PDB file of C-alpha atoms in Angstrom:
ATOM      1  CA  GLY D   1     131.958 122.093 222.228  1.00 37.00           C
ATOM      2  CA  GLY D   2     128.288 122.248 221.354  1.00 39.00           C
ATOM      3  CA  ARG D   3     125.978 125.101 222.112  1.00 38.00           C
ATOM      4  CA  ALA D   4     124.196 125.231 225.436  1.00 41.00           C
ATOM      5  CA  VAL D   5     120.511 125.021 224.574  1.00 42.00           C
ATOM      6  CA  ALA D   6     117.434 124.788 226.730  1.00 43.00           C
ATOM      7  CA  THR D   7     115.524 121.750 225.533  1.00 37.00           C
ATOM      8  CA  GLY D   8     112.239 122.553 227.201  1.00 39.00           C
ATOM      9  CA  THR D   9     112.491 119.646 229.620  1.00 33.00           C
ATOM     10  CA  GLY D  10     113.051 121.912 232.622  1.00 37.00           C
ATOM     11  CA  ALA D  11     110.810 124.492 234.228  1.00 40.00           C
ATOM     12  CA  ALA D  12     109.208 126.908 231.784  1.00 47.00           C
ATOM     13  CA  PRO D  13     110.556 130.471 231.795  1.00 52.00           C
ATOM     14  CA  ARG D  14     108.526 132.880 233.864  1.00 55.00           C
ATOM     15  CA  GLY D  15     105.741 134.313 231.706  1.00 52.00           C
ATOM     16  CA  ALA D  16     106.697 132.047 228.801  1.00 49.00           C
ATOM     17  CA  ALA D  17     103.163 131.807 227.432  1.00 45.00           C
ATOM     18  CA  ASP D  18      99.680 133.048 228.149  1.00 42.00           C
ATOM     19  CA  ALA D  19      96.737 130.827 229.106  1.00 38.00           C
ATOM     20  CA  SER D  20      96.409 129.559 225.532  1.00 35.00           C
ATOM     21  CA  GLY D  21      99.968 128.204 225.653  1.00 38.00           C
ATOM     22  CA  VAL D  22     100.998 130.404 222.724  1.00 40.00           C
ATOM     23  CA  PRO D  23     104.400 132.113 223.118  1.00 43.00           C
ATOM     24  CA  PRO D  24     104.716 135.864 222.607  1.00 45.00           C
ATOM     25  CA  THR D  25     105.249 136.948 219.018  1.00 44.00           C
ATOM     26  CA  ALA D  26     106.907 139.903 217.347  1.00 44.00           C
ATOM     27  CA  ALA D  27     103.615 141.135 215.958  1.00 44.00           C
ATOM     28  CA  GLY D  28     102.972 144.756 216.815  1.00 48.00           C
ATOM     29  CA  ALA D  29     106.307 145.143 218.592  1.00 56.00           C
ATOM     30  CA  ALA D  30     107.277 148.741 219.310  1.00 63.00           C
ATOM     31  CA  LEU D  31     110.368 150.154 220.971  1.00 60.00           C
ATOM     32  CA  GLN D  32     109.907 151.825 224.322  1.00 62.00           C
ATOM     33  CA  PRO D  33     111.484 155.219 223.504  1.00 61.00           C
ATOM     34  CA  ASN D  34     111.724 156.506 227.067  1.00 77.00           C
ATOM     35  CA  GLU D  35     113.549 153.491 228.440  1.00 86.00           C
ATOM     36  CA  PRO D  36     117.308 152.897 228.681  1.00 92.00           C
ATOM     37  CA  ARG D  37     118.883 149.821 227.173  1.00 95.00           C
ATOM     38  CA  ARG D  38     118.721 146.845 229.507  1.00 96.00           C
ATOM     39  CA  LEU D  39     121.135 144.221 230.764  1.00 96.00           C
ATOM     40  CA  GLY D  40     119.905 140.691 231.276  1.00 95.00           C
ATOM     41  CA  THR D  41     120.968 137.046 231.326  1.00 95.00           C
ATOM     42  CA  LEU D  42     120.178 134.468 228.655  1.00 95.00           C
ATOM     43  CA  LYS D  43     117.956 132.070 230.593  1.00 96.00           C
ATOM     44  CA  SER D  44     116.807 129.643 227.920  1.00 96.00           C
ATOM     45  CA  PHE D  45     116.705 129.058 224.186  1.00 95.00           C
ATOM     46  CA  SER D  46     115.152 126.251 222.151  1.00 95.00           C
ATOM     47  CA  THR D  47     116.545 125.810 218.650  1.00 91.00           C
ATOM     48  CA  ALA D  48     113.578 123.564 217.857  1.00 94.00           C
ATOM     49  CA  GLN D  49     111.003 126.206 218.764  1.00 94.00           C
ATOM     50  CA  GLY D  50     113.095 129.165 217.603  1.00 95.00           C
ATOM     51  CA  TYR D  51     112.818 131.310 220.695  1.00 95.00           C
ATOM     52  CA  GLY D  52     114.052 131.699 224.256  1.00 97.00           C
ATOM     53  CA  PHE D  53     113.946 134.047 227.220  1.00 98.00           C
ATOM     54  CA  ILE D  54     116.144 136.640 228.898  1.00 97.00           C
ATOM     55  CA  GLN D  55     116.025 137.129 232.651  1.00 96.00           C
ATOM     56  CA  CYS D  56     115.923 140.852 233.469  1.00 96.00           C
ATOM     57  CA  GLU D  57     114.664 141.659 236.940  1.00 93.00           C
ATOM     58  CA  GLU D  58     113.829 145.286 236.087  1.00 94.00           C
ATOM     59  CA  LEU D  59     111.521 144.254 233.256  1.00 96.00           C
ATOM     60  CA  PHE D  60     110.094 141.334 235.215  1.00 96.00           C
ATOM     61  CA  SER D  61     109.087 143.721 237.991  1.00 95.00           C
ATOM     62  CA  ILE D  62     107.079 145.710 235.427  1.00 94.00           C
ATOM     63  CA  TYR D  63     105.615 142.968 233.213  1.00 95.00           C
ATOM     64  CA  GLN D  64     105.731 139.892 235.504  1.00 95.00           C
ATOM     65  CA  ARG D  65     107.406 137.795 232.831  1.00 96.00           C
ATOM     66  CA  ASP D  66     110.799 137.129 231.321  1.00 97.00           C
ATOM     67  CA  THR D  67     111.763 138.884 228.097  1.00 97.00           C
ATOM     68  CA  TYR D  68     111.125 137.009 224.848  1.00 97.00           C
ATOM     69  CA  LEU D  69     114.103 136.432 222.521  1.00 97.00           C
ATOM     70  CA  ASP D  70     113.406 135.529 218.896  1.00 96.00           C
ATOM     71  CA  LYS D  71     115.805 133.405 216.846  1.00 94.00           C
ATOM     72  CA  SER D  72     116.375 136.394 214.538  1.00 94.00           C
ATOM     73  CA  GLN D  73     118.323 138.029 217.376  1.00 95.00           C
ATOM     74  CA  LEU D  74     120.621 135.030 217.894  1.00 92.00           C
ATOM     75  CA  PRO D  75     124.232 135.136 216.618  1.00 91.00           C
ATOM     76  CA  GLU D  76     125.517 132.241 214.529  1.00 86.00           C
ATOM     77  CA  SER D  77     127.908 131.124 217.259  1.00 85.00           C
ATOM     78  CA  GLY D  78     129.575 132.131 220.506  1.00 85.00           C
ATOM     79  CA  TRP D  79     126.533 132.215 222.763  1.00 89.00           C
ATOM     80  CA  ARG D  80     125.710 130.193 225.852  1.00 90.00           C
ATOM     81  CA  LEU D  81     123.116 130.116 228.594  1.00 92.00           C
ATOM     82  CA  GLY D  82     123.886 132.425 231.489  1.00 92.00           C
ATOM     83  CA  MET D  83     125.737 135.028 229.443  1.00 92.00           C
ATOM     84  CA  CYS D  84     125.074 138.737 229.836  1.00 94.00           C
ATOM     85  CA  LEU D  85     123.191 140.579 227.055  1.00 94.00           C
ATOM     86  CA  GLU D  86     122.332 144.210 226.395  1.00 96.00           C
ATOM     87  CA  PHE D  87     119.136 144.979 224.514  1.00 97.00           C
ATOM     88  CA  ASP D  88     116.286 147.349 223.754  1.00 96.00           C
ATOM     89  CA  CYS D  89     112.871 146.363 225.071  1.00 95.00           C
ATOM     90  CA  THR D  90     109.874 146.277 222.749  1.00 94.00           C
ATOM     91  CA  LEU D  91     106.301 145.320 223.568  1.00 94.00           C
ATOM     92  CA  ASN D  92     104.142 143.099 221.391  1.00 92.00           C
ATOM     93  CA  ALA D  93     100.408 143.588 220.891  1.00 92.00           C
ATOM     94  CA  ARG D  94      99.776 141.948 224.282  1.00 92.00           C
ATOM     95  CA  ARG D  95     102.276 144.288 225.979  1.00 92.00           C
ATOM     96  CA  GLN D  96     104.755 141.492 226.606  1.00 94.00           C
ATOM     97  CA  PRO D  97     108.462 142.421 226.619  1.00 96.00           C
ATOM     98  CA  GLN D  98     110.676 141.353 223.731  1.00 96.00           C
ATOM     99  CA  ALA D  99     114.382 141.917 223.107  1.00 97.00           C
ATOM    100  CA  ARG D 100     115.608 143.809 220.047  1.00 95.00           C
ATOM    101  CA  ASN D 101     118.993 145.166 218.938  1.00 95.00           C
ATOM    102  CA  VAL D 102     120.763 142.622 221.135  1.00 96.00           C
ATOM    103  CA  SER D 103     124.460 143.032 221.936  1.00 94.00           C
ATOM    104  CA  TRP D 104     125.966 139.657 222.807  1.00 93.00           C
ATOM    105  CA  ASP D 105     129.286 140.935 224.156  1.00 91.00           C
ATOM    106  CA  PRO D 106     128.362 144.255 225.777  1.00 94.00           C
ATOM    107  CA  ILE D 107     130.864 144.509 228.617  1.00 94.00           C
ATOM    108  CA  PRO D 108     134.457 145.357 227.659  1.00 93.00           C
ATOM    109  CA  LEU D 109     137.188 143.767 229.731  1.00 92.00           C
ATOM    110  CA  LEU D 110     140.716 144.855 230.513  1.00 91.00           C
ATOM    111  CA  GLN D 111     142.876 142.231 228.843  1.00 88.00           C
ATOM    112  CA  ASP D 112     146.227 141.526 230.468  1.00 83.00           C
ATOM    113  CA  ARG D 113     149.435 140.754 228.622  1.00 78.00           C
ATOM    114  CA  ALA D 114     149.044 136.978 228.839  1.00 78.00           C
ATOM    115  CA  ALA D 115     145.503 137.043 227.447  1.00 75.00           C
ATOM    116  CA  ALA D 116     146.578 139.381 224.638  1.00 72.00           C
ATOM    117  CA  ALA D 117     149.433 137.028 223.734  1.00 71.00           C
ATOM    118  CA  ALA D 118     147.013 134.077 223.659  1.00 73.00           C
ATOM    119  CA  ALA D 119     144.700 135.986 221.324  1.00 66.00           C
ATOM    120  CA  ALA D 120     147.598 136.894 219.030  1.00 65.00           C
ATOM    121  CA  ALA D 121     148.769 133.272 218.944  1.00 68.00           C
ATOM    122  CA  ALA D 122     145.282 132.015 218.117  1.00 64.00           C
ATOM    123  CA  SER D 123     144.969 134.588 215.347  1.00 59.00           C
ATOM    124  CA  SER D 124     148.364 133.830 213.788  1.00 59.00           C
ATOM    125  CA  GLY D 125     147.620 130.113 213.980  1.00 57.00           C
ATOM    126  CA  GLY D 126     144.446 130.513 211.952  1.00 55.00           C
ATOM    127  CA  ASP D 127     142.135 129.886 214.905  1.00 52.00           C
ATOM    128  CA  ALA D 128     139.681 132.696 214.144  1.00 51.00           C
ATOM    129  CA  ALA D 129     137.123 131.510 216.694  1.00 50.00           C
ATOM    130  CA  GLY D 130     139.778 131.230 219.394  1.00 48.00           C
ATOM    131  CA  ALA D 131     141.124 134.680 218.600  1.00 47.00           C
ATOM    132  CA  THR D 132     137.665 136.212 218.727  1.00 47.00           C
ATOM    133  CA  GLN D 133     136.946 134.533 222.036  1.00 47.00           C
ATOM    134  CA  ALA D 134     140.240 135.679 223.535  1.00 47.00           C
ATOM    135  CA  ASN D 135     139.800 139.217 222.239  1.00 47.00           C
ATOM    136  CA  SER D 136     136.254 139.628 223.486  1.00 50.00           C
ATOM    137  CA  GLY D 137     136.534 137.913 226.832  1.00 53.00           C
ATOM    138  CA  ALA D 138     133.920 135.418 225.655  1.00 44.00           C
ATOM    139  CA  GLU D 139     134.989 132.927 228.293  1.00 49.00           C
ATOM    140  CA  LYS D 140     133.763 135.339 230.998  1.00 56.00           C
ATOM    141  CA  ARG D 141     130.296 136.621 230.277  1.00 63.00           C
ATOM    142  CA  SER D 142     128.723 136.089 233.675  1.00 78.00           C
ATOM    143  CA  PHE D 143     129.088 139.029 236.046  1.00 89.00           C
ATOM    144  CA  ASN D 144     128.181 139.562 239.672  1.00 88.00           C
ATOM    145  CA  ALA D 145     125.188 141.610 240.796  1.00 89.00           C
ATOM    146  CA  SER D 146     127.336 144.506 241.990  1.00 91.00           C
ATOM    147  CA  THR D 147     128.977 144.894 238.580  1.00 92.00           C
ATOM    148  CA  LEU D 148     125.646 144.736 236.756  1.00 93.00           C
ATOM    149  CA  GLU D 149     124.107 147.392 239.003  1.00 94.00           C
ATOM    150  CA  LYS D 150     127.014 149.736 238.253  1.00 95.00           C
ATOM    151  CA  LEU D 151     126.646 149.165 234.522  1.00 96.00           C
ATOM    152  CA  LYS D 152     122.878 149.698 234.669  1.00 96.00           C
ATOM    153  CA  LYS D 153     123.486 153.024 236.402  1.00 96.00           C
ATOM    154  CA  LEU D 154     125.808 154.040 233.559  1.00 97.00           C
ATOM    155  CA  LEU D 155     123.236 153.003 230.936  1.00 97.00           C
ATOM    156  CA  LYS D 156     120.615 155.137 232.672  1.00 95.00           C
ATOM    157  CA  LEU D 157     122.919 158.188 232.712  1.00 96.00           C
ATOM    158  CA  ILE D 158     123.729 157.689 229.029  1.00 95.00           C
ATOM    159  CA  HIS D 159     120.037 157.346 228.168  1.00 94.00           C
ATOM    160  CA  GLU D 160     119.332 160.601 230.033  1.00 94.00           C
ATOM    161  CA  LYS D 161     122.160 162.266 228.047  1.00 91.00           C
ATOM    162  CA  GLN D 162     124.045 163.071 231.238  1.00 93.00           C
ATOM    163  CA  ARG D 163     127.330 162.517 229.426  1.00 92.00           C
ATOM    164  CA  LYS D 164     129.578 164.369 231.851  1.00 94.00           C
ATOM    165  CA  THR D 165     128.132 162.549 234.858  1.00 96.00           C
ATOM    166  CA  ALA D 166     128.422 159.221 233.035  1.00 96.00           C
ATOM    167  CA  VAL D 167     132.114 159.831 232.290  1.00 96.00           C
ATOM    168  CA  VAL D 168     132.907 160.947 235.860  1.00 96.00           C
ATOM    169  CA  THR D 169     131.024 157.956 237.300  1.00 97.00           C
ATOM    170  CA  ALA D 170     132.931 155.580 234.993  1.00 97.00           C
ATOM    171  CA  ILE D 171     136.254 157.124 236.053  1.00 96.00           C
ATOM    172  CA  ASP D 172     135.298 156.686 239.719  1.00 95.00           C
ATOM    173  CA  LEU D 173     134.268 153.070 239.145  1.00 95.00           C
ATOM    174  CA  GLN D 174     137.463 152.357 237.207  1.00 93.00           C
ATOM    175  CA  GLY D 175     139.547 153.633 240.097  1.00 88.00           C
ATOM    176  CA  ALA D 176     137.623 151.711 242.767  1.00 81.00           C
ATOM    177  CA  GLY D 177     138.811 148.225 241.859  1.00 63.00           C
ATOM    178  CA  SER D 178     139.914 147.383 245.400  1.00 61.00           C
ATOM    179  CA  GLU D 179     136.388 147.536 246.813  1.00 65.00           C
ATOM    180  CA  PRO D 180     134.825 144.281 248.083  1.00 65.00           C
ATOM    181  CA  GLU D 181     133.126 142.282 245.312  1.00 69.00           C
ATOM    182  CA  SER D 182     134.743 144.451 242.616  1.00 74.00           C
ATOM    183  CA  GLU D 183     135.543 142.658 239.373  1.00 87.00           C
ATOM    184  CA  THR D 184     138.814 144.385 238.593  1.00 86.00           C
ATOM    185  CA  ASP D 185     138.910 143.628 234.866  1.00 89.00           C
ATOM    186  CA  ILE D 186     135.722 145.526 233.938  1.00 93.00           C
ATOM    187  CA  ASP D 187     136.443 148.433 231.584  1.00 95.00           C
ATOM    188  CA  TYR D 188     133.817 150.945 232.732  1.00 96.00           C
ATOM    189  CA  VAL D 189     135.391 153.874 230.874  1.00 96.00           C
ATOM    190  CA  THR D 190     135.272 152.147 227.493  1.00 95.00           C
ATOM    191  CA  PHE D 191     131.731 150.933 228.271  1.00 96.00           C
ATOM    192  CA  VAL D 192     130.689 154.597 228.479  1.00 96.00           C
ATOM    193  CA  LEU D 193     132.825 155.979 225.645  1.00 94.00           C
ATOM    194  CA  ASP D 194     131.519 153.279 223.288  1.00 93.00           C
ATOM    195  CA  ARG D 195     127.977 154.577 223.849  1.00 94.00           C
ATOM    196  CA  LEU D 196     128.397 158.361 223.797  1.00 91.00           C
ATOM    197  CA  GLY D 197     128.367 158.854 220.046  1.00 86.00           C
ATOM    198  CA  GLU D 198     130.751 160.763 217.782  1.00 84.00           C
ATOM    199  CA  GLU D 199     134.006 161.895 219.380  1.00 83.00           C
ATOM    200  CA  LYS D 200     133.539 165.571 218.507  1.00 81.00           C
ATOM    201  CA  GLU D 201     130.067 165.485 220.046  1.00 82.00           C
ATOM    202  CA  VAL D 202     131.435 163.945 223.248  1.00 87.00           C
ATOM    203  CA  VAL D 203     134.216 166.535 223.443  1.00 89.00           C
ATOM    204  CA  ALA D 204     131.622 169.287 223.258  1.00 87.00           C
ATOM    205  CA  THR D 205     129.587 167.972 226.172  1.00 88.00           C
ATOM    206  CA  ILE D 206     132.185 167.557 228.938  1.00 92.00           C
ATOM    207  CA  ASN D 207     134.194 170.310 230.580  1.00 94.00           C
ATOM    208  CA  ASP D 208     137.964 170.661 230.742  1.00 96.00           C
ATOM    209  CA  PHE D 209     138.350 169.433 234.316  1.00 96.00           C
ATOM    210  CA  VAL D 210     136.599 166.170 233.403  1.00 96.00           C
ATOM    211  CA  LYS D 211     138.725 165.921 230.249  1.00 96.00           C
ATOM    212  CA  MET D 212     141.839 166.188 232.416  1.00 97.00           C
ATOM    213  CA  LEU D 213     140.589 163.433 234.746  1.00 96.00           C
ATOM    214  CA  LEU D 214     139.722 161.272 231.750  1.00 96.00           C
ATOM    215  CA  LEU D 215     143.151 161.778 230.178  1.00 97.00           C
ATOM    216  CA  LEU D 216     144.805 160.605 233.393  1.00 97.00           C
ATOM    217  CA  MET D 217     142.565 157.529 233.542  1.00 97.00           C
ATOM    218  CA  LEU D 218     143.238 156.693 229.875  1.00 97.00           C
ATOM    219  CA  ALA D 219     146.978 156.865 230.585  1.00 97.00           C
ATOM    220  CA  LYS D 220     146.546 154.454 233.498  1.00 96.00           C
ATOM    221  CA  MET D 221     144.398 152.086 231.427  1.00 96.00           C
ATOM    222  CA  LEU D 222     147.070 151.796 228.742  1.00 96.00           C
ATOM    223  CA  ARG D 223     149.084 149.857 231.328  1.00 94.00           C
ATOM    224  CA  LYS D 224     146.226 147.406 231.917  1.00 92.00           C
ATOM    225  CA  GLN D 225     144.555 147.003 228.524  1.00 93.00           C
ATOM    226  CA  HIS D 226     146.672 144.952 226.100  1.00 93.00           C
ATOM    227  CA  GLN D 227     144.030 144.046 223.516  1.00 92.00           C
ATOM    228  CA  LYS D 228     145.193 145.622 220.258  1.00 92.00           C
ATOM    229  CA  GLY D 229     141.894 147.083 219.060  1.00 93.00           C
ATOM    230  CA  ARG D 230     141.083 148.546 222.456  1.00 94.00           C
ATOM    231  CA  VAL D 231     144.582 150.043 222.799  1.00 95.00           C
ATOM    232  CA  GLU D 232     144.137 151.762 219.435  1.00 95.00           C
ATOM    233  CA  GLN D 233     140.811 153.125 220.682  1.00 94.00           C
ATOM    234  CA  LEU D 234     142.352 154.425 223.923  1.00 96.00           C
ATOM    235  CA  VAL D 235     145.167 156.135 221.998  1.00 96.00           C
ATOM    236  CA  ARG D 236     142.626 157.755 219.659  1.00 95.00           C
ATOM    237  CA  TRP D 237     140.558 159.062 222.577  1.00 95.00           C
ATOM    238  CA  PHE D 238     143.717 160.297 224.312  1.00 96.00           C
ATOM    239  CA  GLY D 239     144.546 162.275 221.169  1.00 96.00           C
ATOM    240  CA  VAL D 240     141.063 163.765 220.890  1.00 95.00           C
ATOM    241  CA  PHE D 241     140.973 164.996 224.468  1.00 96.00           C
ATOM    242  CA  SER D 242     144.601 166.162 224.408  1.00 96.00           C
ATOM    243  CA  SER D 243     143.984 168.361 221.384  1.00 95.00           C
ATOM    244  CA  THR D 244     140.839 169.994 222.778  1.00 94.00           C
ATOM    245  CA  LEU D 245     141.784 170.421 226.437  1.00 95.00           C
ATOM    246  CA  GLU D 246     141.873 174.059 227.542  1.00 94.00           C
ATOM    247  CA  THR D 247     144.305 174.502 230.418  1.00 93.00           C
ATOM    248  CA  SER D 248     143.706 178.156 231.280  1.00 90.00           C
ATOM    249  CA  GLY D 249     140.787 177.671 233.661  1.00 89.00           C
ATOM    250  CA  ASP D 250     141.576 177.729 237.380  1.00 89.00           C
ATOM    251  CA  ASP D 251     140.100 174.281 237.966  1.00 90.00           C
ATOM    252  CA  VAL D 252     142.560 172.799 235.432  1.00 94.00           C
ATOM    253  CA  LYS D 253     145.704 174.913 235.686  1.00 90.00           C
ATOM    254  CA  ASP D 254     145.993 174.450 239.464  1.00 90.00           C
ATOM    255  CA  HIS D 255     146.345 170.681 238.981  1.00 94.00           C
ATOM    256  CA  PHE D 256     147.530 170.209 235.422  1.00 96.00           C
ATOM    257  CA  LYS D 257     151.304 170.025 235.880  1.00 93.00           C
ATOM    258  CA  ASP D 258     150.971 167.394 238.592  1.00 96.00           C
ATOM    259  CA  VAL D 259     148.496 165.410 236.484  1.00 96.00           C
ATOM    260  CA  LEU D 260     150.798 165.701 233.460  1.00 97.00           C
ATOM    261  CA  THR D 261     153.682 164.252 235.493  1.00 97.00           C
ATOM    262  CA  GLN D 262     151.507 161.278 236.392  1.00 97.00           C
ATOM    263  CA  MET D 263     150.420 160.828 232.762  1.00 97.00           C
ATOM    264  CA  LYS D 264     154.031 160.854 231.563  1.00 97.00           C
ATOM    265  CA  SER D 265     154.912 158.155 234.079  1.00 97.00           C
ATOM    266  CA  HIS D 266     151.990 155.904 233.163  1.00 97.00           C
ATOM    267  CA  ILE D 267     152.540 156.302 229.428  1.00 97.00           C
ATOM    268  CA  GLY D 268     156.276 155.694 229.774  1.00 95.00           C
ATOM    269  CA  HIS D 269     155.552 152.417 231.572  1.00 96.00           C
ATOM    270  CA  ALA D 270     152.822 151.513 229.065  1.00 96.00           C
ATOM    271  CA  ILE D 271     155.129 151.966 226.072  1.00 95.00           C
ATOM    272  CA  GLY D 272     157.685 149.700 227.751  1.00 93.00           C
ATOM    273  CA  GLU D 273     155.188 147.051 228.869  1.00 92.00           C
ATOM    274  CA  ASN D 274     152.284 146.989 226.416  1.00 94.00           C
ATOM    275  CA  VAL D 275     152.973 144.814 223.374  1.00 92.00           C
ATOM    276  CA  ALA D 276     150.289 146.649 221.375  1.00 92.00           C
ATOM    277  CA  LEU D 277     152.297 149.869 221.737  1.00 95.00           C
ATOM    278  CA  ALA D 278     155.285 148.215 220.090  1.00 93.00           C
ATOM    279  CA  ASN D 279     153.636 149.467 216.888  1.00 92.00           C
ATOM    280  CA  PRO D 280     155.738 152.599 216.125  1.00 94.00           C
ATOM    281  CA  ALA D 281     152.840 154.499 214.550  1.00 94.00           C
ATOM    282  CA  LEU D 282     150.706 153.965 217.637  1.00 95.00           C
ATOM    283  CA  SER D 283     153.388 154.826 220.193  1.00 95.00           C
ATOM    284  CA  GLU D 284     154.442 157.899 218.191  1.00 96.00           C
ATOM    285  CA  LYS D 285     150.840 159.104 218.054  1.00 96.00           C
ATOM    286  CA  LEU D 286     150.577 158.676 221.828  1.00 96.00           C
ATOM    287  CA  GLN D 287     153.852 160.483 222.453  1.00 96.00           C
ATOM    288  CA  GLY D 288     152.736 163.269 220.117  1.00 96.00           C
ATOM    289  CA  SER D 289     149.578 163.771 222.171  1.00 97.00           C
ATOM    290  CA  LEU D 290     151.662 163.834 225.338  1.00 96.00           C
ATOM    291  CA  ALA D 291     153.958 166.448 223.772  1.00 96.00           C
ATOM    292  CA  THR D 292     150.904 168.571 222.953  1.00 96.00           C
ATOM    293  CA  LEU D 293     149.885 168.447 226.600  1.00 96.00           C
ATOM    294  CA  ALA D 294     153.411 169.329 227.722  1.00 95.00           C
ATOM    295  CA  SER D 295     153.393 172.363 225.410  1.00 94.00           C
ATOM    296  CA  LYS D 296     150.078 173.477 226.854  1.00 94.00           C
ATOM    297  CA  ALA D 297     151.469 173.132 230.365  1.00 91.00           C
ATOM    298  CA  ALA D 298     154.351 175.392 229.336  1.00 88.00           C
ATOM    299  CA  GLY D 299     151.927 177.878 227.741  1.00 83.00           C
ATOM    300  CA  GLU D 300     153.402 177.369 224.292  1.00 67.00           C
ATOM    301  CA  VAL D 301     150.504 175.965 222.293  1.00 58.00           C
ATOM    302  CA  PRO D 302     146.892 177.192 222.305  1.00 55.00           C
ATOM    303  CA  SER D 303     144.283 174.467 222.687  1.00 52.00           C
ATOM    304  CA  ALA D 304     142.233 173.428 219.697  1.00 55.00           C
ATOM    305  CA  LYS D 305     138.835 175.045 219.837  1.00 52.00           C
ATOM    306  CA  ALA D 306     135.795 172.891 220.479  1.00 51.00           C
ATOM    307  CA  PRO D 307     132.181 173.854 221.109  1.00 48.00           C
ATOM    308  CA  ALA D 308     131.561 174.911 224.691  1.00 49.00           C
ATOM    309  CA  ALA D 309     130.582 172.155 227.109  1.00 50.00           C
ATOM    310  CA  ALA D 310     127.061 172.161 228.429  1.00 44.00           C
TER     311      ALA D 310
END
């Protein structure tokens, strides 16, 4: 199908132009260094004029206008009106908000077995666009207000470098899927981990109790996430946190054996159910990490040293 494009025949975007009728330009644009990245909705775009607007209520409340989107920020394909975007806000010389460093698929989804199989079939059949759409969840890029508020809270915590709090909040959100209005396929944990930086830096900034909670959640997610690239990412994170977890502290050792039993159960089910874990190298890596944890529970293997958490 063709792209969804605003033709300019409808109502003008809020704050689309000043009194002269001239749209905002990129001239003099500067990033706002003390602001978190924003989430917004693609409201309009004119291919003829080469620009459009993003609806972001937070920025509108400050600047009384929608956020300008230049054609240079537009991907070649795969976009539509109403989809969710993540972006940095810049201001032009007239202090009008503009979007930069736009992410067009910012919200990771938990992909079930059927969706993963559809993506694999599209890929093997040479349908690259279909495979990309199935892998990214491109068919579902509109999210309810409750979901967006939760994600905005996580972006704010990440911006403030409250990594531990961001991880704990994501774990809580991931486990609260039965709440009213919850969209149960949102991958809050990956949303945070994707934005925390290098793995060794993340490991250094969260304590062992949070690592233990995160390991348990990663084990659970391996039963729900069947998208190959994301499964590989979850297995890699599981390995990183398994190798650096210290189990000697009272807050960990009092719970660790029970948590380990739960992890073994979830991973056993995941290996039997998750087609991505049919890859021997991947499943062996996961089982190796689990064996490391079992050895730590038995007091046989010292934990790998990592810089102390803040």
